[in-house]
Coordinates of C-alpha atoms in Angstrom, one line a residue:
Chain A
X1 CA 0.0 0.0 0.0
X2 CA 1.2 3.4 -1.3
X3 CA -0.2 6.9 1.0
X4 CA -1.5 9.2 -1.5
X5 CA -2.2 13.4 -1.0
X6 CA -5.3 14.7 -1.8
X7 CA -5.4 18.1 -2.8
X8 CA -8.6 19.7 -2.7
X9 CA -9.3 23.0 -5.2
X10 CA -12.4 25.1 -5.5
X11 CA -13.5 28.4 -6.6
X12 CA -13.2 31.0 -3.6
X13 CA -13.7 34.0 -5.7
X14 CA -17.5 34.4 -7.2
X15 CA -20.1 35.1 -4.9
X16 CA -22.1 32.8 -6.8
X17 CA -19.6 29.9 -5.5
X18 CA -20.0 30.1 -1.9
X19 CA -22.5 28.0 -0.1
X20 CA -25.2 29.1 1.7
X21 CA -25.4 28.5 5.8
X22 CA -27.8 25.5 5.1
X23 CA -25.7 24.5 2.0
X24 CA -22.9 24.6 4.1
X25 CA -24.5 22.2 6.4
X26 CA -25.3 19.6 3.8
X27 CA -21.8 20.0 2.7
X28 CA -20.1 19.5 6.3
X29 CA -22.6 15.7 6.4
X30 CA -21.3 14.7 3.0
X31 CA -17.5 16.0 3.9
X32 CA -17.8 13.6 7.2
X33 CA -19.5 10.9 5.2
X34 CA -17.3 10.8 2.4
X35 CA -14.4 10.4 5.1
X36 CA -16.2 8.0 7.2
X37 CA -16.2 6.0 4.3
X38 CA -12.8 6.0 3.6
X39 CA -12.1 5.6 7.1
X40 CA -14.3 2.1 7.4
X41 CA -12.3 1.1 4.6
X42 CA -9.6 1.8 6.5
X43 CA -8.4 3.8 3.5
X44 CA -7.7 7.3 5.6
X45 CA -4.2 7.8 6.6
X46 CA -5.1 11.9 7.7
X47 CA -8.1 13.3 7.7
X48 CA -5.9 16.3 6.8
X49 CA -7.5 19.9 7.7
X50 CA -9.7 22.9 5.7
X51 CA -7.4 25.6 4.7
X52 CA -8.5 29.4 5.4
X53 CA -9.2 31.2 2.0
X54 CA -6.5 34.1 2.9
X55 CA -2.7 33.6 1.8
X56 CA 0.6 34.9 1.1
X57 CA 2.8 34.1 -1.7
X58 CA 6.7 34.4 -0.7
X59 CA 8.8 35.0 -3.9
X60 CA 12.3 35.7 -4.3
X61 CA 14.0 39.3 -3.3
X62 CA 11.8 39.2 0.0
X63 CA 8.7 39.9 -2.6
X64 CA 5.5 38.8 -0.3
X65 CA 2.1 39.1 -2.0
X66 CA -1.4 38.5 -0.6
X67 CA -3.8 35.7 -1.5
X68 CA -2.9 31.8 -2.6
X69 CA -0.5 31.2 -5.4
X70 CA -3.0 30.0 -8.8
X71 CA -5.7 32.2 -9.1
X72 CA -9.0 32.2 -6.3
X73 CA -10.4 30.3 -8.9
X74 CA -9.0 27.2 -8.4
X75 CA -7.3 27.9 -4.5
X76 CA -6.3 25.1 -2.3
X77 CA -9.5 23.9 0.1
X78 CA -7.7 21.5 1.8
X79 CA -6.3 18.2 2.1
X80 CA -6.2 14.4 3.3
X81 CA -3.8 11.8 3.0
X82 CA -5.7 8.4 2.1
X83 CA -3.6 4.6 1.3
X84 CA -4.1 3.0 -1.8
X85 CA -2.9 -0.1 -3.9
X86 CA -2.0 2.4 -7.2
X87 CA -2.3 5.6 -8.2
X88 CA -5.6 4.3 -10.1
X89 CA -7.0 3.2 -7.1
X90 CA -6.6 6.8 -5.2
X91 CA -8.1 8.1 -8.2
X92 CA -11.2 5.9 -7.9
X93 CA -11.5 6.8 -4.4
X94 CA -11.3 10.6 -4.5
X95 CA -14.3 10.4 -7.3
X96 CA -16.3 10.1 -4.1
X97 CA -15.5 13.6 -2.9
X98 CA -17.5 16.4 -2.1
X99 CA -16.0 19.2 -3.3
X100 CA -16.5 17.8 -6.9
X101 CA -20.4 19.0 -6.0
X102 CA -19.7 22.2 -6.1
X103 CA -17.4 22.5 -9.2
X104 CA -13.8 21.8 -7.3
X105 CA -11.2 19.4 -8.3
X106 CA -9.7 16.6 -7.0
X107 CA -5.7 16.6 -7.5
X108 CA -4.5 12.8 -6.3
X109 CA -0.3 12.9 -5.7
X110 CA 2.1 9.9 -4.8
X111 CA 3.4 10.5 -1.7
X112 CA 7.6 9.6 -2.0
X113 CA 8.6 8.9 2.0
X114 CA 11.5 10.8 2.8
Chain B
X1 CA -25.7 -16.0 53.5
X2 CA -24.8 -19.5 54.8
X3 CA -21.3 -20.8 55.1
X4 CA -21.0 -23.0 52.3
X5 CA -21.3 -19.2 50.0
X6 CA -19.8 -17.2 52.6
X7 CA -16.5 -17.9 51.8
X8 CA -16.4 -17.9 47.8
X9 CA -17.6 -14.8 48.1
X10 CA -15.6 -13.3 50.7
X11 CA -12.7 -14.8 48.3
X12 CA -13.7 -12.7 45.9
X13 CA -14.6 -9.3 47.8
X14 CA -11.1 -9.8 50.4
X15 CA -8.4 -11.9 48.4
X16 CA -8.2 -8.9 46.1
X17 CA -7.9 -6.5 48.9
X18 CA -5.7 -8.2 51.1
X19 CA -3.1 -9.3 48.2
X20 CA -2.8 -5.4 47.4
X21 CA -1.6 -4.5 50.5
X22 CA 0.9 -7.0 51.0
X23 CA 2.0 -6.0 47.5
X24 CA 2.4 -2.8 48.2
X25 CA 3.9 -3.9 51.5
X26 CA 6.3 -6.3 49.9
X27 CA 6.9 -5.4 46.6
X28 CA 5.4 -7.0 43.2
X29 CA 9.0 -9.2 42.7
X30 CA 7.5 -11.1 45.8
X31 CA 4.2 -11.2 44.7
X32 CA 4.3 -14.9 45.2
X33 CA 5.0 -14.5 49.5
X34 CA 1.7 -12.0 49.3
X35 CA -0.4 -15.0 47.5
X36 CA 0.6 -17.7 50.0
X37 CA -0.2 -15.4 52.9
X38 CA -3.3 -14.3 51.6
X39 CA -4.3 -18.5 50.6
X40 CA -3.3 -19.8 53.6
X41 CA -5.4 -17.4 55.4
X42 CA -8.4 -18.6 53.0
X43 CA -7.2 -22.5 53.9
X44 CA -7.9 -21.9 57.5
X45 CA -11.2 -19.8 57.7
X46 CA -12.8 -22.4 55.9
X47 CA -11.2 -25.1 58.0
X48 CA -12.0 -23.5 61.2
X49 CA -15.3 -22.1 60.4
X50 CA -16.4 -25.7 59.0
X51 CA -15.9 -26.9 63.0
X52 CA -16.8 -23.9 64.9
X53 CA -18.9 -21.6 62.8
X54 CA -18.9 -18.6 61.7
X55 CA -16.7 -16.0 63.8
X56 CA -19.3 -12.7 64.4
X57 CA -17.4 -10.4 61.9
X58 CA -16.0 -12.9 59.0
X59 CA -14.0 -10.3 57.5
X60 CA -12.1 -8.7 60.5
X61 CA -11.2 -12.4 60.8
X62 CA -9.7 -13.0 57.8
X63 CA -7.5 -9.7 58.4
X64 CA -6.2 -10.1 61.9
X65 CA -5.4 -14.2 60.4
X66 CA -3.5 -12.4 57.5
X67 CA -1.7 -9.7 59.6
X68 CA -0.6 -12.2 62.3
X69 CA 0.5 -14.9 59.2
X70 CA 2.5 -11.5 58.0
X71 CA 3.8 -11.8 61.4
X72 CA 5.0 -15.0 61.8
X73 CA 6.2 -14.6 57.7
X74 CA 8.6 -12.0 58.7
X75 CA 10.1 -13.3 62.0
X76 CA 10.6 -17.3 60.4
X77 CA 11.3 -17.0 57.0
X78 CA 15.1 -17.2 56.8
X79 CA 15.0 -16.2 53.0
X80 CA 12.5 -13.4 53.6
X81 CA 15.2 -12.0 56.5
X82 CA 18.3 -13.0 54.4
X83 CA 17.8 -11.5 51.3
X84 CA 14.6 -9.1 51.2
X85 CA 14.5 -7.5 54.5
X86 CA 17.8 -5.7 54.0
X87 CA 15.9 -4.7 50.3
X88 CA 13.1 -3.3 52.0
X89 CA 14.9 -1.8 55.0
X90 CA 13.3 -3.0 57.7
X91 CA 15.3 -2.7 61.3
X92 CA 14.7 -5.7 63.5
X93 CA 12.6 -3.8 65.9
X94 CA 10.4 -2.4 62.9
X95 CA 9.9 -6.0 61.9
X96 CA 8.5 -6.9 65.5
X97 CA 6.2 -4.1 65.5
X98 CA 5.3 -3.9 61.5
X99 CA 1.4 -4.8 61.2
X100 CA -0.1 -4.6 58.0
X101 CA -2.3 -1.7 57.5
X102 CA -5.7 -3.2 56.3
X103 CA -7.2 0.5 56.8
X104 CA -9.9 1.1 54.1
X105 CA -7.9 4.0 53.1
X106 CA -4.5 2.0 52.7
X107 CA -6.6 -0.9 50.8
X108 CA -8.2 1.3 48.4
X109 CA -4.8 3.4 47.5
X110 CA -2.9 -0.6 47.5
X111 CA -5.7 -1.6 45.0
X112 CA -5.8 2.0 42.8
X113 CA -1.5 1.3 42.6
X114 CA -2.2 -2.2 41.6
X115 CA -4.0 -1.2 38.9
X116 CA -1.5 0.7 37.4
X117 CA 1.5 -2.0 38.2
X118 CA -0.7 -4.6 36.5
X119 CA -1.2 -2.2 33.5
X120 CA 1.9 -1.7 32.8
X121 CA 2.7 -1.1 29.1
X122 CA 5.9 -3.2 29.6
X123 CA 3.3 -6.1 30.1
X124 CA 1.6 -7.7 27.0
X125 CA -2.3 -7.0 27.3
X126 CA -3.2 -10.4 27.1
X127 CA -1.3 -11.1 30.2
X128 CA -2.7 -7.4 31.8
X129 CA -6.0 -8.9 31.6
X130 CA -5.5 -12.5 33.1
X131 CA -3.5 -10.5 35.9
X132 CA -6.4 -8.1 36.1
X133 CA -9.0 -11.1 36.3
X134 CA -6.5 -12.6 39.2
X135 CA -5.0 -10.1 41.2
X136 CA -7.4 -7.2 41.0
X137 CA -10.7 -9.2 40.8
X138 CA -10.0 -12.2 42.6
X139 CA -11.1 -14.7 39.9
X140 CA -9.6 -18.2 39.9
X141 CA -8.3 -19.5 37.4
X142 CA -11.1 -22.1 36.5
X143 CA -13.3 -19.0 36.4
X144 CA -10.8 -17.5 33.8
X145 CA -10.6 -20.2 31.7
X146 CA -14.3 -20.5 31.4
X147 CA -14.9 -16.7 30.6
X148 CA -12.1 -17.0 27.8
X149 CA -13.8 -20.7 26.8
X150 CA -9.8 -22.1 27.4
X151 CA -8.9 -25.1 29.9
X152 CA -7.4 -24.3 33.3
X153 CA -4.1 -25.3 32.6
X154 CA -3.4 -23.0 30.0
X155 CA -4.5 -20.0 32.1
X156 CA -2.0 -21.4 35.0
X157 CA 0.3 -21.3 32.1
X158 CA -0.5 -18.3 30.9
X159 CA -0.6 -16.7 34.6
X160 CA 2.7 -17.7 35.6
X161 CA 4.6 -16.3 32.8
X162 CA 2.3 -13.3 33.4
X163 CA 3.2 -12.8 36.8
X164 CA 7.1 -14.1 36.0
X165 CA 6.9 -11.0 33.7
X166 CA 5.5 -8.3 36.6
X167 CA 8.7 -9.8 38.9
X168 CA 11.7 -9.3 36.0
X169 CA 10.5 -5.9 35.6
X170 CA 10.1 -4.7 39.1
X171 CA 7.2 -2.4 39.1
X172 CA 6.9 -0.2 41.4
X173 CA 3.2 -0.2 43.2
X174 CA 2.9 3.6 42.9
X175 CA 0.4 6.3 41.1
X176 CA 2.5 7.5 37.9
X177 CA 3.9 10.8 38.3
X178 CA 1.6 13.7 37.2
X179 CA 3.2 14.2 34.0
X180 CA 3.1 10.9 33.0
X181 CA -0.2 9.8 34.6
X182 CA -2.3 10.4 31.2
X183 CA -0.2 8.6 29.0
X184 CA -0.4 5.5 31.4
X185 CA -4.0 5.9 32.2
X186 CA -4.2 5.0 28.6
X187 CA -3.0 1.3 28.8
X188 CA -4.9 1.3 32.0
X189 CA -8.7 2.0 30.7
X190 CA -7.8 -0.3 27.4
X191 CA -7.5 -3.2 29.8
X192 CA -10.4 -2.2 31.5
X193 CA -12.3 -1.3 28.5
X194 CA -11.2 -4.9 26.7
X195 CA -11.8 -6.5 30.8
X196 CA -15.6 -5.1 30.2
X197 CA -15.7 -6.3 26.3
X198 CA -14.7 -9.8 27.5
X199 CA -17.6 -10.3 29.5
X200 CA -20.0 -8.2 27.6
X201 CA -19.4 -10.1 24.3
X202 CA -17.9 -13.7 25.4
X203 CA -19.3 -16.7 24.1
X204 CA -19.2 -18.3 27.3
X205 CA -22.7 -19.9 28.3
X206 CA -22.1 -18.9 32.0
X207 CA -24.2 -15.3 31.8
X208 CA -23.5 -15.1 35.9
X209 CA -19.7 -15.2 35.0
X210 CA -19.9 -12.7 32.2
X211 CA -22.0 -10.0 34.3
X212 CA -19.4 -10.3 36.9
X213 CA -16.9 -9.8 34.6
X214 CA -18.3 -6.7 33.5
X215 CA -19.6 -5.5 36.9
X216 CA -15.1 -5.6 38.0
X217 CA -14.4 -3.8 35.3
X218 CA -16.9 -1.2 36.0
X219 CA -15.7 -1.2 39.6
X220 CA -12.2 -1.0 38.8
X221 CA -13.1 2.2 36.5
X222 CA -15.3 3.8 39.1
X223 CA -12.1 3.1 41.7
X224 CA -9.9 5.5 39.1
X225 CA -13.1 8.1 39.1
X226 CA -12.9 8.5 43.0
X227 CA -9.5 9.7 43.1
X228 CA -8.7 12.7 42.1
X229 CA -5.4 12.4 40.5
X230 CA -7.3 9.4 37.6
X231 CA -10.7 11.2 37.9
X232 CA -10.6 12.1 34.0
X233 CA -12.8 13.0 31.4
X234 CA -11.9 10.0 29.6
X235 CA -12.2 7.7 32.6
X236 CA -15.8 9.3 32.7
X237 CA -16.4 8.3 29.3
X238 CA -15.5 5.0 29.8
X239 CA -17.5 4.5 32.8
X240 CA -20.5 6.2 31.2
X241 CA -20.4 3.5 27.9
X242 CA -20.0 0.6 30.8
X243 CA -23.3 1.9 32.4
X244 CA -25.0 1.9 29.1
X245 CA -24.1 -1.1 28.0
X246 CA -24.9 -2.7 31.1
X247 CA -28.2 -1.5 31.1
X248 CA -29.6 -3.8 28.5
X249 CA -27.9 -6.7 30.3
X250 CA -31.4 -8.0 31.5
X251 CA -33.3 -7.7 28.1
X252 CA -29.9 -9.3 25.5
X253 CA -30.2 -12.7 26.5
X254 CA -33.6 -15.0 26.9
X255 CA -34.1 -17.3 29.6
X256 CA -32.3 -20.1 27.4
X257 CA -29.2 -17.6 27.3
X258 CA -29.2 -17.4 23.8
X259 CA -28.9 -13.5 22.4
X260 CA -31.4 -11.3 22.0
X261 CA -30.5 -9.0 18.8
X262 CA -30.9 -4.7 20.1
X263 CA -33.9 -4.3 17.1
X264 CA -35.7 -7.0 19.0
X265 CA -35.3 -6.3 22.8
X266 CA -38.3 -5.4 25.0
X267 CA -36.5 -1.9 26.2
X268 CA -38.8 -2.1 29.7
X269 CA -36.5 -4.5 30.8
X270 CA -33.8 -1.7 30.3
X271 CA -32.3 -0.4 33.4
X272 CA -33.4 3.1 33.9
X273 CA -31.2 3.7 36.6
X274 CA -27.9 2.9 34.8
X275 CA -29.1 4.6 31.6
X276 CA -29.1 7.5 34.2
X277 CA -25.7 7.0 35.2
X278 CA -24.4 6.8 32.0
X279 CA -25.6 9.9 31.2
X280 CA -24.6 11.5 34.5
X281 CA -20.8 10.1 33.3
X282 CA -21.2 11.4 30.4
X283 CA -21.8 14.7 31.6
X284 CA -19.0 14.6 33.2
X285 CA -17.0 13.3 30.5
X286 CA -17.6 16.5 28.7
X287 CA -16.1 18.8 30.8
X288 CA -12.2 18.0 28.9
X289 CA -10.7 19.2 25.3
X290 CA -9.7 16.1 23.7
X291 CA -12.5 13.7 22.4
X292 CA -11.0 9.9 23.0
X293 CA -12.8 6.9 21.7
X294 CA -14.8 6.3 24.7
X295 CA -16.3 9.9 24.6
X296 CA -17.5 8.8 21.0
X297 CA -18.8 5.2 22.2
X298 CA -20.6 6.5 24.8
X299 CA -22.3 8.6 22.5
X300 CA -23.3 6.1 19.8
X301 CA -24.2 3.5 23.3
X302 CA -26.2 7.2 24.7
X303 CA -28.5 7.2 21.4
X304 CA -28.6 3.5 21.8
X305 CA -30.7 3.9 24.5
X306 CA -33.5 5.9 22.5
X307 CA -35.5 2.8 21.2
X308 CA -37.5 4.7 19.0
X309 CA -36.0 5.2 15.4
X310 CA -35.7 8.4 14.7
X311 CA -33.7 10.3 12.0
X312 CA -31.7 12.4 14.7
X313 CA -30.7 9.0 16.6
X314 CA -29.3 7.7 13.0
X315 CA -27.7 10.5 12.1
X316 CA -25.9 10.9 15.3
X317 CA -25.0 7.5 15.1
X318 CA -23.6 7.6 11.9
X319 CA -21.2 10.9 12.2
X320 CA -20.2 9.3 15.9
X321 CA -19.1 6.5 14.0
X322 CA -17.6 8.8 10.5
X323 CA -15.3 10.6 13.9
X324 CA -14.5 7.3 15.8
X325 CA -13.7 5.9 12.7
X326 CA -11.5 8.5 11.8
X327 CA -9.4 8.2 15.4
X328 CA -9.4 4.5 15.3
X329 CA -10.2 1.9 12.5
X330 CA -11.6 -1.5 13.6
X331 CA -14.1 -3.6 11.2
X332 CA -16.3 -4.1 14.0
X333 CA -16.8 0.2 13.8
X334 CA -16.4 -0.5 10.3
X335 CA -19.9 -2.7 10.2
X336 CA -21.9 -0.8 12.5
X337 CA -21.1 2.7 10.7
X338 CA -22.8 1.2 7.6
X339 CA -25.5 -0.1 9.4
X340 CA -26.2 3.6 11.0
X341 CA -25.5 4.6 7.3
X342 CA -28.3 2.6 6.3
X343 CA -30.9 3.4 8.7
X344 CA -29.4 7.1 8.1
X345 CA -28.9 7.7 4.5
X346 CA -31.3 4.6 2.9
X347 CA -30.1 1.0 2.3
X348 CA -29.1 1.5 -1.4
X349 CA -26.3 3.4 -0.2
X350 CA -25.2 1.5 2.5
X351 CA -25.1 -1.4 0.4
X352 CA -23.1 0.3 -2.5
X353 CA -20.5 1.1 1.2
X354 CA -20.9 -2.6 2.1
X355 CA -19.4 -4.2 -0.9
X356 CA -16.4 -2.1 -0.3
X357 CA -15.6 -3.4 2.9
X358 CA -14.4 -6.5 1.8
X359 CA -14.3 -8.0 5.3
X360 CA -14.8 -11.4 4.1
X361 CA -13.6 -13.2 6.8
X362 CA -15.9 -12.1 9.3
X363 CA -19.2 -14.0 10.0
X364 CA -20.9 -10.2 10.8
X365 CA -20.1 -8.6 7.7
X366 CA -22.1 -11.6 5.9
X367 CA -25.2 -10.9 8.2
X368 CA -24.9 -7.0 7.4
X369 CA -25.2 -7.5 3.7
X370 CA -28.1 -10.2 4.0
X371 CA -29.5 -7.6 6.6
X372 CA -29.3 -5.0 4.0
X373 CA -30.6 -7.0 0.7
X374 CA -33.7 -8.7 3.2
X375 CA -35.9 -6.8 1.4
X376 CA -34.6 -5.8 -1.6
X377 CA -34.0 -9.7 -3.1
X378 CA -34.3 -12.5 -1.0
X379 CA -32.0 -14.5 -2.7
X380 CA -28.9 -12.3 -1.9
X381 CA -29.7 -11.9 1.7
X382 CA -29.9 -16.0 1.5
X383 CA -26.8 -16.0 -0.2
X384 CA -25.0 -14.1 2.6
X385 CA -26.5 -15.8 5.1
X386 CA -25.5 -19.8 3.9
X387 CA -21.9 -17.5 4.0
X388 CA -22.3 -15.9 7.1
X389 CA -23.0 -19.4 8.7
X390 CA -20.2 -21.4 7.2
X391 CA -17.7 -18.2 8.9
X392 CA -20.0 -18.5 12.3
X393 CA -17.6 -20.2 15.4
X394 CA -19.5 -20.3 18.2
X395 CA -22.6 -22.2 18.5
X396 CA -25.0 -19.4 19.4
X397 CA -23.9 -18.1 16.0
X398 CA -24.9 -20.4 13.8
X399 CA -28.0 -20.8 16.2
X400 CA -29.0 -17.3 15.2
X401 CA -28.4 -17.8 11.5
X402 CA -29.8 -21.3 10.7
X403 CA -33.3 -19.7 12.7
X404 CA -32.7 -16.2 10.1
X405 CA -32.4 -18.3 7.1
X406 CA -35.7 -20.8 8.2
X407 CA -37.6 -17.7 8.7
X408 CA -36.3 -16.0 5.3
X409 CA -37.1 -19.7 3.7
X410 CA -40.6 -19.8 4.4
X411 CA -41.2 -16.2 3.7

């Protein structure tokens, strides 16, 4: 078994794209369901953690910009670390996850121990 | 109570008591010196009160017997003077004068150390829990070897290398040091916690046996809540899913023995008074920052004792289980998560979740899935359930599931 990082990416930038308080609700259920899930299949290696939607980028020359690093578009949501067979396998198992409800993407990485 | 019960019982209520303070007294390396004392002590109340009766106060018998045996151990026993004395630092005169102290105080802080000695994390668990059974509960080891369905020689076996083990490392009988008194509390409430778990779900046919079991365990937890050093929220917790559990000891087994499933239990027989406790525990148990495992199984036992189904009790149930899952995989957890899901979330869903288990060796994921497809195709849950009874060990098992699959037959 291989531990794979999830990388979860959704809009933060139009209005449009944020949920509701009773949305977010529904959403919170499907997140702990979804991880439940992978837990019972003894799948979940971290449940990882949200990530807030402000950032700084830290370039070169002491250069420090506000907000993530890609455009708010596509910003990083969060993350979990799940086990897997193959790459394929991680694959099949992110297809489960919520953020893909509201428009976000799943990005599924080999994790190399150091 | 007449003689011939008097002194089984006493043997369990006193043995326990009395071998923790000469522990403590002695030292664990000489744990064997403390279980001859406290036997021979047994040997003659039963001899003597055969001929003569019993003595007005049984018990302050049996201690001044066992402090004056102490006596006479420490002024004969040339090895005792030779080579331990000196290790414990006893003057001559001390030893003339030392009297064992079977104050209730000095018992119950003897018995609270021995807990922590015996649940040692230097000690395997297996071995934690025979001592446990033993030492801290008094159980012989016939009794043992019933409640783990084993033959009495192999607990002696299993015993002595056990106790061998608790003498090479010289435990000290002492409460942990603050800093480290979490951490070991740990190892302590899983051996109380698995202590409780053996009686609650053995397959031994002797239910008398398995409700004792339980009821030490709970005692030995509620001995950690009354001190304040081990009173902790998650000693709470585990007390609170004890007293829960307990509660439907009366209405889980029918007059044959055999197991009465939760869906079909007549919830009168219930006990309100420990469903009350439990939550009283629980209450208590919320008073911390960290969630442990027994916070969340004290939950899911909390909404267990809601009969009626409801779509708050499932979905409690379910996200208990998505967070203890999360802390702690086990397929048991596993199985009943997909069950909440079921009840929760519908049964189409919960199957999809089933198949991905893959927990093919178990006997209980078989029922799930025939539980599941009972009323969606008949032939499936058949299917599972032929499976699930080919996997079943013990004969209350397969009980269970040949009646299931008659029922679902003539259906």
């Amino acid at each position: 078994m291989k531990e794979f990082l999830l990388v979860f990416r959704r809009d933060f930038d139009s209005t449009e794209a944020q949920p509701s308080p009773e949305q977010f609700q529904a959403m919170m259920k499907n997140w702990q369901d979804w991880m439940g899930s992978l837990a019972a299949q003894n799948k979940l290696v971290s449940a990882g953690n949200r990530l807030a939607s402000e950032g700084k980028v830290v370039k070169p020359g002491n250069v420090v910009t506000d907000g993530p690093y890609v455009e708010l578009k596509e910003a990083v949501g969060g993350y979990t670390i799940i086990r897997a067979d193959s790459i394929e396998e991680a694959a099949e198992l992110a297809k489960g996850c919520p953020v893909l409800a509201i428009k976000g993407n799943v990005e599924v990485r080999t994790i190399i121990p150091m | 109570m007449q003689e011939p019960e008097i002194i089984p019982h006493l043997f369990r209520t006193e043995y326990r008591k009395i071998i923790a303070v000469l522990c403590k007294r002695f030292g664990i390396e000489h744990i064997e010196i403390a279980e001859d004392i406290v036997s021979e002590t047994f040997l003659l109340a039963s001899e003597t009160w055969g001929q003569k009766g019993l003595p007005v106060n049984p018990i302050a018998w049996l201690y001044t017997v066992a402090k004056n045996k102490t006596k006479d151990f420490l002024k004969h026993d040339n090895v005792f003077t030779q080579k331990i004395v000196p290790e414990i630092k006893l003057t001559s005169s001390e030893r003339e004068e030392v009297e064992l102290d079977l104050s209730t105080q000095n018992i119950e802080d003897s018995q609270l150390q021995m807990v922590f000695a015996i649940c040692h994390p230097s000690i395997p668990v297996e071995a934690q829990i025979g001592l446990a059974l033993n030492i801290l509960c008094g159980f012989g080891a016939e009794e043992i070897a019933d409640a783990f369905l084993t033959n009495k020689d192999a607990i002696y076996k299993r015993l002595a290398r056990a106790k061998e083990k608790l003498r090479a490392e010289q435990i000290p009988i002492e409460l942990p040091s603050p800093q480290a008194i979490d951490e070991r509390l740990q190892t302590v409430l899983t051996t109380l916690y698995l202590l409780f778990n053996e009686g609650y779900y053995s397959a031994s046919q002797n239910i008398t046996l398995r409700k004792d079991l339980c009821l030490e365990a709970m005692r030995l937890t509620y001995l950690l809540s009354t001190c304040e050093q081990t009173n902790t929220p998650a000693v709470n917790a585990l007390l609170s899913l004890m007293c829960f559990h307990s509660s439907r000891f009366e209405a889980r087994t029918n007059d044959k023995g055999e197991m009465i499933l939760y869906e079909d239990q007549d919830a009168s027989l219930w006990s309100k008074e420990l469903i009350e406790k439990g939550e009283h525990y629980l209450n208590l148990a919320s008073k911390g920052l960290r969630v442990s495992r027994y916070h969340l199984e004290a939950a899911i036992a909390y909404w267990h004792t809601q009969k009626e189904d409801t779509t708050e009790k499932w979905e409690n149930i379910l996200q208990l289980y998505n967070r203890l899952l999360q802390l702690e995989y086990s397929p048991i957890a596993a199985l009943n998560r997909t069950y909440a899901l079921s009840k929760a979330n519908g049964k189409q869903e919960a199957i999809m979740e089933a198949e991905k288990l893959q927990l093919t060796d178990l006997h209980l994921y078989y029922s799930l899935l025939a539980n599941l497809y009972e009323e969606l195709d008949k032939e499936k849950a058949l299917m599972h359930l032929r499976k699930a009874l080919s996997l079943a060990k013990t004969s209350t098992d397969k009980n269970m599931l040949e009646k299931k699959i008659q029922k679902l037959e003539s259906n």
